[in-house]
PDB file of C-alpha atoms and ligand atoms in Angstrom:
ATOM      1  CA  MET A   1     337.661 -91.105-173.430  1.00 82.00           C
ATOM      2  CA  GLN A   2     333.927 -90.637-172.715  1.00 85.00           C
ATOM      3  CA  ASN A   3     333.074 -92.014-176.176  1.00 93.00           C
ATOM      4  CA  GLU A   4     335.271 -95.050-175.587  1.00 95.00           C
ATOM      5  CA  LEU A   5     333.596 -95.691-172.235  1.00 97.00           C
ATOM      6  CA  SER A   6     330.127 -95.338-173.803  1.00 97.00           C
ATOM      7  CA  GLU A   7     331.088 -97.838-176.488  1.00 97.00           C
ATOM      8  CA  ALA A   8     332.511-100.272-173.913  1.00 98.00           C
ATOM      9  CA  LEU A   9     329.301 -99.931-171.863  1.00 98.00           C
ATOM     10  CA  GLU A  10     327.109-100.639-174.911  1.00 98.00           C
ATOM     11  CA  VAL A  11     329.134-103.760-175.715  1.00 98.00           C
ATOM     12  CA  ALA A  12     329.045-104.957-172.085  1.00 98.00           C
ATOM     13  CA  LEU A  13     325.278-104.398-171.901  1.00 98.00           C
ATOM     14  CA  SER A  14     324.618-106.374-175.035  1.00 98.00           C
ATOM     15  CA  ILE A  15     326.844-109.271-173.896  1.00 98.00           C
ATOM     16  CA  ALA A  16     325.251-109.231-170.412  1.00 98.00           C
ATOM     17  CA  ARG A  17     321.797-109.547-171.982  1.00 98.00           C
ATOM     18  CA  GLU A  18     322.924-112.469-174.143  1.00 98.00           C
ATOM     19  CA  ALA A  19     324.517-114.140-171.095  1.00 98.00           C
ATOM     20  CA  GLY A  20     321.410-113.373-169.052  1.00 98.00           C
ATOM     21  CA  GLU A  21     319.296-115.428-171.449  1.00 98.00           C
ATOM     22  CA  VAL A  22     321.550-118.446-170.832  1.00 98.00           C
ATOM     23  CA  ILE A  23     321.158-117.985-167.054  1.00 98.00           C
ATOM     24  CA  ARG A  24     317.383-117.438-167.257  1.00 98.00           C
ATOM     25  CA  GLU A  25     316.827-120.546-169.386  1.00 97.00           C
ATOM     26  CA  ALA A  26     318.823-122.704-166.948  1.00 97.00           C
ATOM     27  CA  PHE A  27     317.339-121.174-163.792  1.00 97.00           C
ATOM     28  CA  LEU A  28     314.455-123.608-163.211  1.00 94.00           C
ATOM     29  CA  ARG A  29     316.186-126.673-164.647  1.00 95.00           C
ATOM     30  CA  PRO A  30     317.976-129.323-162.541  1.00 93.00           C
ATOM     31  CA  LYS A  31     321.686-128.496-162.304  1.00 94.00           C
ATOM     32  CA  ASP A  32     324.894-130.478-161.982  1.00 91.00           C
ATOM     33  CA  VAL A  33     326.597-128.881-159.016  1.00 94.00           C
ATOM     34  CA  ILE A  34     330.350-129.058-158.502  1.00 93.00           C
ATOM     35  CA  HIS A  35     331.905-128.097-155.157  1.00 96.00           C
ATOM     36  CA  LYS A  36     334.876-125.690-155.339  1.00 91.00           C
ATOM     37  CA  GLY A  37     334.909-125.811-151.519  1.00 91.00           C
ATOM     38  CA  ALA A  38     332.663-127.128-148.733  1.00 89.00           C
ATOM     39  CA  VAL A  39     329.921-124.581-149.553  1.00 93.00           C
ATOM     40  CA  ASP A  40     331.336-122.787-152.641  1.00 91.00           C
ATOM     41  CA  LEU A  41     329.459-124.078-155.695  1.00 90.00           C
ATOM     42  CA  VAL A  42     329.852-123.878-159.461  1.00 93.00           C
ATOM     43  CA  THR A  43     327.619-125.157-162.277  1.00 95.00           C
ATOM     44  CA  GLU A  44     328.020-125.809-165.992  1.00 96.00           C
ATOM     45  CA  THR A  45     326.097-122.560-166.549  1.00 97.00           C
ATOM     46  CA  ASP A  46     328.702-120.492-164.643  1.00 96.00           C
ATOM     47  CA  LYS A  47     331.419-121.963-166.868  1.00 96.00           C
ATOM     48  CA  ALA A  48     329.467-121.603-170.122  1.00 97.00           C
ATOM     49  CA  VAL A  49     328.518-117.991-169.374  1.00 98.00           C
ATOM     50  CA  GLU A  50     332.089-117.027-168.504  1.00 97.00           C
ATOM     51  CA  LYS A  51     333.339-118.568-171.761  1.00 97.00           C
ATOM     52  CA  LEU A  52     330.665-116.727-173.738  1.00 98.00           C
ATOM     53  CA  VAL A  53     331.319-113.342-172.093  1.00 98.00           C
ATOM     54  CA  ILE A  54     335.114-113.521-172.442  1.00 98.00           C
ATOM     55  CA  SER A  55     335.018-114.700-176.065  1.00 97.00           C
ATOM     56  CA  ARG A  56     332.562-111.936-177.053  1.00 98.00           C
ATOM     57  CA  LEU A  57     334.655-109.272-175.282  1.00 98.00           C
ATOM     58  CA  GLN A  58     337.868-110.606-176.842  1.00 97.00           C
ATOM     59  CA  GLU A  59     336.366-110.231-180.327  1.00 97.00           C
ATOM     60  CA  ARG A  60     335.738-106.525-179.638  1.00 97.00           C
ATOM     61  CA  PHE A  61     338.746-105.716-177.444  1.00 97.00           C
ATOM     62  CA  PRO A  62     341.577-108.060-178.509  1.00 97.00           C
ATOM     63  CA  THR A  63     344.313-106.123-176.684  1.00 97.00           C
ATOM     64  CA  HIS A  64     342.541-105.990-173.324  1.00 97.00           C
ATOM     65  CA  LEU A  65     343.176-108.309-170.357  1.00 97.00           C
ATOM     66  CA  PHE A  66     340.573-110.543-168.676  1.00 97.00           C
ATOM     67  CA  LEU A  67     339.836-111.844-165.197  1.00 97.00           C
ATOM     68  CA  GLY A  68     336.990-114.291-164.626  1.00 96.00           C
ATOM     69  CA  GLU A  69     335.777-116.086-161.516  1.00 94.00           C
ATOM     70  CA  GLU A  70     335.888-119.534-163.129  1.00 93.00           C
ATOM     71  CA  THR A  71     339.112-119.220-165.148  1.00 92.00           C
ATOM     72  CA  THR A  72     341.472-116.877-163.310  1.00 91.00           C
ATOM     73  CA  GLU A  73     344.140-118.597-161.261  1.00 87.00           C
ATOM     74  CA  LYS A  74     345.962-115.500-160.040  1.00 92.00           C
ATOM     75  CA  GLU A  75     343.734-112.565-159.174  1.00 95.00           C
ATOM     76  CA  VAL A  76     345.907-109.634-160.249  1.00 94.00           C
ATOM     77  CA  ILE A  77     344.730-106.373-161.795  1.00 95.00           C
ATOM     78  CA  THR A  78     347.334-104.161-163.467  1.00 95.00           C
ATOM     79  CA  ASN A  79     346.919-100.621-164.828  1.00 97.00           C
ATOM     80  CA  GLU A  80     346.103-102.060-168.281  1.00 97.00           C
ATOM     81  CA  PRO A  81     342.458-102.133-169.450  1.00 98.00           C
ATOM     82  CA  THR A  82     341.147-105.280-167.753  1.00 98.00           C
ATOM     83  CA  TRP A  83     337.687-106.819-167.924  1.00 98.00           C
ATOM     84  CA  CYS A  84     336.606-108.361-164.655  1.00 98.00           C
ATOM     85  CA  ILE A  85     333.815-110.913-165.036  1.00 98.00           C
ATOM     86  CA  ASP A  86     331.593-112.841-162.659  1.00 98.00           C
ATOM     87  CA  PRO A  87     329.431-115.082-164.862  1.00 98.00           C
ATOM     88  CA  ILE A  88     326.926-115.645-162.046  1.00 98.00           C
ATOM     89  CA  ASP A  89     327.227-113.730-158.813  1.00 98.00           C
ATOM     90  CA  GLY A  90     324.914-115.527-156.412  1.00 98.00           C
ATOM     91  CA  THR A  91     325.693-119.042-157.643  1.00 97.00           C
ATOM     92  CA  THR A  92     324.150-120.630-154.513  1.00 97.00           C
ATOM     93  CA  ASN A  93     320.981-118.599-155.170  1.00 98.00           C
ATOM     94  CA  PHE A  94     321.046-119.820-158.776  1.00 98.00           C
ATOM     95  CA  VAL A  95     321.366-123.465-157.675  1.00 97.00           C
ATOM     96  CA  HIS A  96     318.505-123.055-155.180  1.00 97.00           C
ATOM     97  CA  ARG A  97     316.312-120.934-157.501  1.00 97.00           C
ATOM     98  CA  TYR A  98     316.413-117.948-155.168  1.00 98.00           C
ATOM     99  CA  PRO A  99     316.046-115.123-157.669  1.00 98.00           C
ATOM    100  CA  PHE A 100     319.082-112.965-156.788  1.00 98.00           C
ATOM    101  CA  SER A 101     321.756-113.911-159.304  1.00 98.00           C
ATOM    102  CA  ALA A 102     323.475-111.638-161.765  1.00 98.00           C
ATOM    103  CA  VAL A 103     326.049-111.629-164.524  1.00 98.00           C
ATOM    104  CA  CYS A 104     328.640-108.953-163.729  1.00 98.00           C
ATOM    105  CA  ILE A 105     330.912-107.304-166.283  1.00 98.00           C
ATOM    106  CA  ALA A 106     333.352-104.505-165.416  1.00 98.00           C
ATOM    107  CA  LEU A 107     336.091-102.711-167.290  1.00 98.00           C
ATOM    108  CA  CYS A 108     338.925-101.513-165.050  1.00 98.00           C
ATOM    109  CA  ILE A 109     341.536 -98.985-166.130  1.00 98.00           C
ATOM    110  CA  ASP A 110     344.367 -98.064-163.757  1.00 97.00           C
ATOM    111  CA  LYS A 111     342.832-100.608-161.361  1.00 97.00           C
ATOM    112  CA  THR A 112     339.613 -98.560-161.137  1.00 98.00           C
ATOM    113  CA  PRO A 113     336.271 -99.810-162.478  1.00 98.00           C
ATOM    114  CA  VAL A 114     335.156 -97.364-165.186  1.00 98.00           C
ATOM    115  CA  VAL A 115     332.337 -99.397-166.761  1.00 98.00           C
ATOM    116  CA  GLY A 116     329.995-101.735-164.903  1.00 98.00           C
ATOM    117  CA  VAL A 117     327.003-103.897-165.791  1.00 98.00           C
ATOM    118  CA  VAL A 118     325.159-106.056-163.235  1.00 99.00           C
ATOM    119  CA  HIS A 119     322.266-107.860-164.910  1.00 98.00           C
ATOM    120  CA  ASN A 120     319.786-109.995-162.951  1.00 98.00           C
ATOM    121  CA  PRO A 121     317.897-111.814-165.720  1.00 98.00           C
ATOM    122  CA  ILE A 122     315.495-113.510-163.299  1.00 98.00           C
ATOM    123  CA  LEU A 123     313.993-110.306-161.924  1.00 98.00           C
ATOM    124  CA  GLY A 124     314.719-108.331-165.101  1.00 98.00           C
ATOM    125  CA  GLU A 125     316.909-105.719-163.402  1.00 98.00           C
ATOM    126  CA  THR A 126     319.891-104.312-165.288  1.00 98.00           C
ATOM    127  CA  PHE A 127     322.135-101.905-163.368  1.00 99.00           C
ATOM    128  CA  TYR A 128     324.835-100.113-165.357  1.00 98.00           C
ATOM    129  CA  ALA A 129     327.216 -97.171-165.347  1.00 98.00           C
ATOM    130  CA  ALA A 130     330.221 -95.645-167.031  1.00 98.00           C
ATOM    131  CA  LYS A 131     332.541 -93.324-165.130  1.00 98.00           C
ATOM    132  CA  GLY A 132     331.360 -89.715-165.427  1.00 98.00           C
ATOM    133  CA  GLN A 133     328.081 -90.700-167.110  1.00 98.00           C
ATOM    134  CA  GLY A 134     325.780 -91.610-164.184  1.00 98.00           C
ATOM    135  CA  ALA A 135     324.269 -94.901-163.084  1.00 98.00           C
ATOM    136  CA  PHE A 136     321.026 -96.446-164.277  1.00 98.00           C
ATOM    137  CA  LEU A 137     318.593 -99.265-163.499  1.00 98.00           C
ATOM    138  CA  ASN A 138     316.628-100.331-166.581  1.00 98.00           C
ATOM    139  CA  GLY A 139     317.189 -96.853-168.065  1.00 98.00           C
ATOM    140  CA  LYS A 140     316.240 -94.874-164.947  1.00 98.00           C
ATOM    141  CA  PRO A 141     318.928 -92.725-163.284  1.00 98.00           C
ATOM    142  CA  LEU A 142     320.056 -93.906-159.858  1.00 98.00           C
ATOM    143  CA  SER A 143     321.003 -92.010-156.752  1.00 98.00           C
ATOM    144  CA  VAL A 144     321.829 -93.173-153.261  1.00 98.00           C
ATOM    145  CA  SER A 145     319.736 -92.501-150.153  1.00 98.00           C
ATOM    146  CA  PRO A 146     320.563 -89.418-148.040  1.00 98.00           C
ATOM    147  CA  THR A 147     321.103 -91.440-144.820  1.00 98.00           C
ATOM    148  CA  THR A 148     323.944 -90.314-142.567  1.00 98.00           C
ATOM    149  CA  GLU A 149     323.056 -91.983-139.235  1.00 97.00           C
ATOM    150  CA  LEU A 150     323.648 -95.624-138.315  1.00 97.00           C
ATOM    151  CA  SER A 151     320.355 -95.666-136.409  1.00 97.00           C
ATOM    152  CA  GLN A 152     318.508 -94.988-139.688  1.00 98.00           C
ATOM    153  CA  ALA A 153     320.626 -97.255-141.848  1.00 98.00           C
ATOM    154  CA  VAL A 154     319.700-100.530-143.489  1.00 98.00           C
ATOM    155  CA  VAL A 155     323.004-102.363-143.844  1.00 98.00           C
ATOM    156  CA  ALA A 156     323.606-105.194-146.313  1.00 98.00           C
ATOM    157  CA  THR A 157     326.330-107.813-146.205  1.00 98.00           C
ATOM    158  CA  ASN A 158     326.808-111.489-147.054  1.00 98.00           C
ATOM    159  CA  ILE A 159     328.309-114.404-145.185  1.00 96.00           C
ATOM    160  CA  GLY A 160     330.673-115.734-147.880  1.00 94.00           C
ATOM    161  CA  TYR A 161     332.267-119.176-147.687  1.00 94.00           C
ATOM    162  CA  ASP A 162     334.462-119.095-144.598  1.00 94.00           C
ATOM    163  CA  ARG A 163     333.239-121.845-142.260  1.00 95.00           C
ATOM    164  CA  THR A 164     336.169-121.802-139.851  1.00 95.00           C
ATOM    165  CA  GLU A 165     335.271-121.062-136.246  1.00 96.00           C
ATOM    166  CA  LYS A 166     337.414-117.898-136.221  1.00 97.00           C
ATOM    167  CA  GLY A 167     335.947-116.707-139.517  1.00 96.00           C
ATOM    168  CA  ILE A 168     332.396-117.245-138.274  1.00 97.00           C
ATOM    169  CA  ASP A 169     333.199-115.416-135.019  1.00 97.00           C
ATOM    170  CA  PHE A 170     334.557-112.472-137.040  1.00 98.00           C
ATOM    171  CA  THR A 171     331.464-112.339-139.274  1.00 97.00           C
ATOM    172  CA  LEU A 172     329.027-112.650-136.376  1.00 97.00           C
ATOM    173  CA  GLY A 173     331.075-110.195-134.298  1.00 97.00           C
ATOM    174  CA  ASN A 174     330.596-107.496-136.905  1.00 98.00           C
ATOM    175  CA  LEU A 175     326.876-108.206-137.205  1.00 98.00           C
ATOM    176  CA  ARG A 176     326.618-108.080-133.408  1.00 97.00           C
ATOM    177  CA  ALA A 177     328.498-104.771-133.257  1.00 97.00           C
ATOM    178  CA  LEU A 178     326.177-103.195-135.833  1.00 98.00           C
ATOM    179  CA  LEU A 179     323.050-104.518-134.113  1.00 97.00           C
ATOM    180  CA  LEU A 180     324.281-103.228-130.742  1.00 96.00           C
ATOM    181  CA  ARG A 181     324.613 -99.797-132.361  1.00 93.00           C
ATOM    182  CA  SER A 182     320.945-100.111-133.372  1.00 88.00           C
ATOM    183  CA  VAL A 183     321.242-100.157-137.141  1.00 96.00           C
ATOM    184  CA  ARG A 184     317.699-100.221-138.447  1.00 97.00           C
ATOM    185  CA  ALA A 185     318.012-103.557-140.266  1.00 98.00           C
ATOM    186  CA  VAL A 186     320.489-105.977-141.808  1.00 98.00           C
ATOM    187  CA  ARG A 187     319.901-107.605-145.206  1.00 98.00           C
ATOM    188  CA  LEU A 188     321.703-110.547-146.884  1.00 98.00           C
ATOM    189  CA  CYS A 189     320.642-111.349-150.448  1.00 98.00           C
ATOM    190  CA  GLY A 190     323.397-113.850-151.357  1.00 98.00           C
ATOM    191  CA  SER A 191     325.064-111.742-154.046  1.00 98.00           C
ATOM    192  CA  ALA A 192     327.714-109.161-153.210  1.00 98.00           C
ATOM    193  CA  ALA A 193     327.156-107.453-156.586  1.00 98.00           C
ATOM    194  CA  LEU A 194     323.406-107.099-156.057  1.00 98.00           C
ATOM    195  CA  GLY A 195     323.967-105.969-152.455  1.00 98.00           C
ATOM    196  CA  VAL A 196     326.256-103.164-153.647  1.00 98.00           C
ATOM    197  CA  CYS A 197     323.769-102.261-156.408  1.00 98.00           C
ATOM    198  CA  ASP A 198     321.101-101.990-153.684  1.00 98.00           C
ATOM    199  CA  VAL A 199     323.174 -99.122-152.227  1.00 98.00           C
ATOM    200  CA  ALA A 200     323.192 -97.479-155.670  1.00 98.00           C
ATOM    201  CA  VAL A 201     319.376 -97.681-155.857  1.00 98.00           C
ATOM    202  CA  GLY A 202     318.886 -96.447-152.288  1.00 98.00           C
ATOM    203  CA  ARG A 203     317.211 -99.681-151.120  1.00 98.00           C
ATOM    204  CA  VAL A 204     319.927-100.096-148.526  1.00 98.00           C
ATOM    205  CA  ASP A 205     322.379 -97.545-147.143  1.00 98.00           C
ATOM    206  CA  ALA A 206     325.591 -99.549-146.844  1.00 98.00           C
ATOM    207  CA  TYR A 207     327.253-102.784-147.937  1.00 98.00           C
ATOM    208  CA  TYR A 208     330.334-104.340-146.375  1.00 98.00           C
ATOM    209  CA  GLU A 209     332.027-107.705-146.617  1.00 98.00           C
ATOM    210  CA  TRP A 210     335.334-109.401-145.886  1.00 98.00           C
ATOM    211  CA  GLY A 211     336.064-112.247-148.340  1.00 97.00           C
ATOM    212  CA  VAL A 212     334.847-110.746-151.631  1.00 97.00           C
ATOM    213  CA  ARG A 213     336.788-111.076-154.887  1.00 97.00           C
ATOM    214  CA  SER A 214     337.341-108.386-157.520  1.00 98.00           C
ATOM    215  CA  TRP A 215     334.832-109.973-159.943  1.00 98.00           C
ATOM    216  CA  ASP A 216     332.095-109.960-157.272  1.00 98.00           C
ATOM    217  CA  ILE A 217     332.272-106.200-156.758  1.00 98.00           C
ATOM    218  CA  ALA A 218     334.081-104.388-159.625  1.00 98.00           C
ATOM    219  CA  ALA A 219     330.995-103.725-161.791  1.00 98.00           C
ATOM    220  CA  ALA A 220     328.756-102.881-158.823  1.00 98.00           C
ATOM    221  CA  VAL A 221     331.347-100.486-157.347  1.00 98.00           C
ATOM    222  CA  CYS A 222     331.374 -98.493-160.613  1.00 98.00           C
ATOM    223  CA  ILE A 223     327.549 -98.343-160.508  1.00 98.00           C
ATOM    224  CA  ALA A 224     327.394 -97.374-156.827  1.00 98.00           C
ATOM    225  CA  ARG A 225     330.002 -94.612-157.233  1.00 98.00           C
ATOM    226  CA  GLU A 226     328.180 -93.160-160.220  1.00 98.00           C
ATOM    227  CA  ALA A 227     324.995 -93.142-158.101  1.00 98.00           C
ATOM    228  CA  GLY A 228     326.831 -91.044-155.490  1.00 98.00           C
ATOM    229  CA  ALA A 229     328.089 -93.720-153.089  1.00 98.00           C
ATOM    230  CA  VAL A 230     331.521 -93.856-151.515  1.00 98.00           C
ATOM    231  CA  ALA A 231     333.284 -97.196-152.097  1.00 98.00           C
ATOM    232  CA  MET A 232     336.396 -97.769-150.050  1.00 98.00           C
ATOM    233  CA  ASP A 233     338.388-100.103-147.896  1.00 98.00           C
ATOM    234  CA  PRO A 234     336.643-100.585-144.512  1.00 98.00           C
ATOM    235  CA  SER A 235     339.654 -98.748-142.987  1.00 97.00           C
ATOM    236  CA  LEU A 236     338.528 -95.702-145.057  1.00 98.00           C
ATOM    237  CA  GLN A 237     341.646 -96.053-147.255  1.00 97.00           C
ATOM    238  CA  GLU A 238     341.430 -96.324-151.024  1.00 98.00           C
ATOM    239  CA  LEU A 239     339.615 -99.435-152.249  1.00 98.00           C
ATOM    240  CA  ASP A 240     341.855-102.183-153.635  1.00 98.00           C
ATOM    241  CA  LEU A 241     339.612-104.519-155.642  1.00 98.00           C
ATOM    242  CA  THR A 242     341.820-107.518-154.856  1.00 97.00           C
ATOM    243  CA  SER A 243     342.154-106.887-151.096  1.00 97.00           C
ATOM    244  CA  ARG A 244     339.085-109.046-150.341  1.00 97.00           C
ATOM    245  CA  ARG A 245     337.311-106.367-148.287  1.00 98.00           C
ATOM    246  CA  VAL A 246     334.933-103.614-149.194  1.00 98.00           C
ATOM    247  CA  LEU A 247     332.725-100.927-147.678  1.00 98.00           C
ATOM    248  CA  VAL A 248     330.214 -99.064-149.835  1.00 98.00           C
ATOM    249  CA  CYS A 249     328.065 -96.366-148.227  1.00 98.00           C
ATOM    250  CA  CYS A 250     325.533 -93.800-149.366  1.00 98.00           C
ATOM    251  CA  SER A 251     327.394 -91.041-147.493  1.00 98.00           C
ATOM    252  CA  THR A 252     330.899 -90.397-146.162  1.00 98.00           C
ATOM    253  CA  LYS A 253     329.473 -89.766-142.678  1.00 98.00           C
ATOM    254  CA  LEU A 254     327.775 -93.165-142.595  1.00 98.00           C
ATOM    255  CA  GLY A 255     330.985 -94.742-143.944  1.00 98.00           C
ATOM    256  CA  GLU A 256     333.013 -93.226-141.093  1.00 98.00           C
ATOM    257  CA  SER A 257     330.537 -94.565-138.516  1.00 98.00           C
ATOM    258  CA  MET A 258     330.541 -98.018-140.122  1.00 98.00           C
ATOM    259  CA  SER A 259     334.341 -98.058-140.161  1.00 98.00           C
ATOM    260  CA  ARG A 260     334.456 -97.186-136.431  1.00 97.00           C
ATOM    261  CA  VAL A 261     331.972 -99.911-135.473  1.00 97.00           C
ATOM    262  CA  LEU A 262     333.349-102.760-137.627  1.00 97.00           C
ATOM    263  CA  CYS A 263     336.264-104.897-136.457  1.00 93.00           C
ATOM    264  CA  HIS A 264     338.971-104.872-139.157  1.00 94.00           C
ATOM    265  CA  LYS A 265     341.140-107.729-137.896  1.00 91.00           C
ATOM    266  CA  HIS A 266     339.991-110.671-139.995  1.00 94.00           C
ATOM    267  CA  PRO A 267     341.668-113.878-138.738  1.00 93.00           C
ATOM    268  CA  THR A 268     342.997-114.943-142.164  1.00 92.00           C
ATOM    269  CA  LEU A 269     342.553-112.248-144.836  1.00 90.00           C
TER     270      LEU A 269
HETATM  271  C1  LIG B   1     329.654-114.851-153.720  1.00 93.21           C
HETATM  272  C2  LIG B   1     328.421-114.073-153.411  1.00 93.21           C
HETATM  273  C3  LIG B   1     328.236-114.042-151.911  1.00 93.21           C
HETATM  274  C4  LIG B   1     329.406-113.403-151.214  1.00 93.21           C
HETATM  275  C5  LIG B   1     330.690-114.083-151.606  1.00 93.21           C
HETATM  276  C6  LIG B   1     330.825-114.145-153.118  1.00 93.21           C
HETATM  277  P1  LIG B   1     329.416-116.323-155.947  1.00 93.21           P
HETATM  278  O1  LIG B   1     329.858-114.982-155.115  1.00 93.21           O
HETATM  279  O2  LIG B   1     328.511-112.763-153.912  1.00 93.21           O
HETATM  280  O3  LIG B   1     327.090-113.307-151.581  1.00 93.21           O
HETATM  281  O4  LIG B   1     329.255-113.498-149.826  1.00 93.21           O
HETATM  282  O5  LIG B   1     331.761-113.353-151.052  1.00 93.21           O
HETATM  283  O6  LIG B   1     332.006-114.830-153.452  1.00 93.21           O
HETATM  284  O7  LIG B   1     330.207-117.449-155.405  1.00 93.21           O
HETATM  285  O8  LIG B   1     327.959-116.492-155.753  1.00 93.21           O
HETATM  286  O9  LIG B   1     329.784-115.967-157.340  1.00 93.21           O
HETATM  287 CA1  LIG B   2     330.844-114.073-157.398  1.00 93.21          CA
END
């Protein structure tokens, strides 16, 4: 199994680098922006990269299943080997030339991410992991920070695309609750995948969000876990990649505190 995971990781890394070149070349150019929703954007580059990544993976793994942000209609992950792809996580950043965008490629088996690559071609940062083999950033081993206390924690999240009044109240309510508990700082980089990878590197201590999709977080969750993080449902139950909520923390103790402070009753999810 370990050899198969290593091979899958090598393939994913090579495809992510090829896809990264497409993203990097388009980054400074004017873009045709299509609206999937009021503030949810997609570009020709997102679509082209997804096509490239899936076709390359299909050549190597013809029996596997595929989920991609721009092509999947029904977000379902079975126990079968399934590749979960976000061609550009941080599409709004990409459109606005804010340099936090990444191509994300994960292999899930039994609904668990076992291989993950998150490649930011703009800043030249490639995070990757295979289950049981550790996590790396540009070849250097990763481990999470030792933080256990909310008062010493830098917490990352993102706002997502919900612009309903109730959704905004929920999002701001959770930020307010964390700030009232004196978390040291809050960071929002505009990419769920890169936010979760920041936990893996130890740049931040926790990431949470309601509204994420499996392709936003699958690869980064594999990387964060291999770096020693706990990735779970905010209720502390097992993480379901398609449940649209996630909590990733550098320590179980911090995770328990985060879970106590956060409101779990999202108005629509
Ligand atoms: C989004 C980003 C954003 C997060 C959303 C994601 P996209 O992905 O990761 O930071 O808040 O939940 O959907 O649209 O840039 O691929
Ligand atoms: Ca995404």
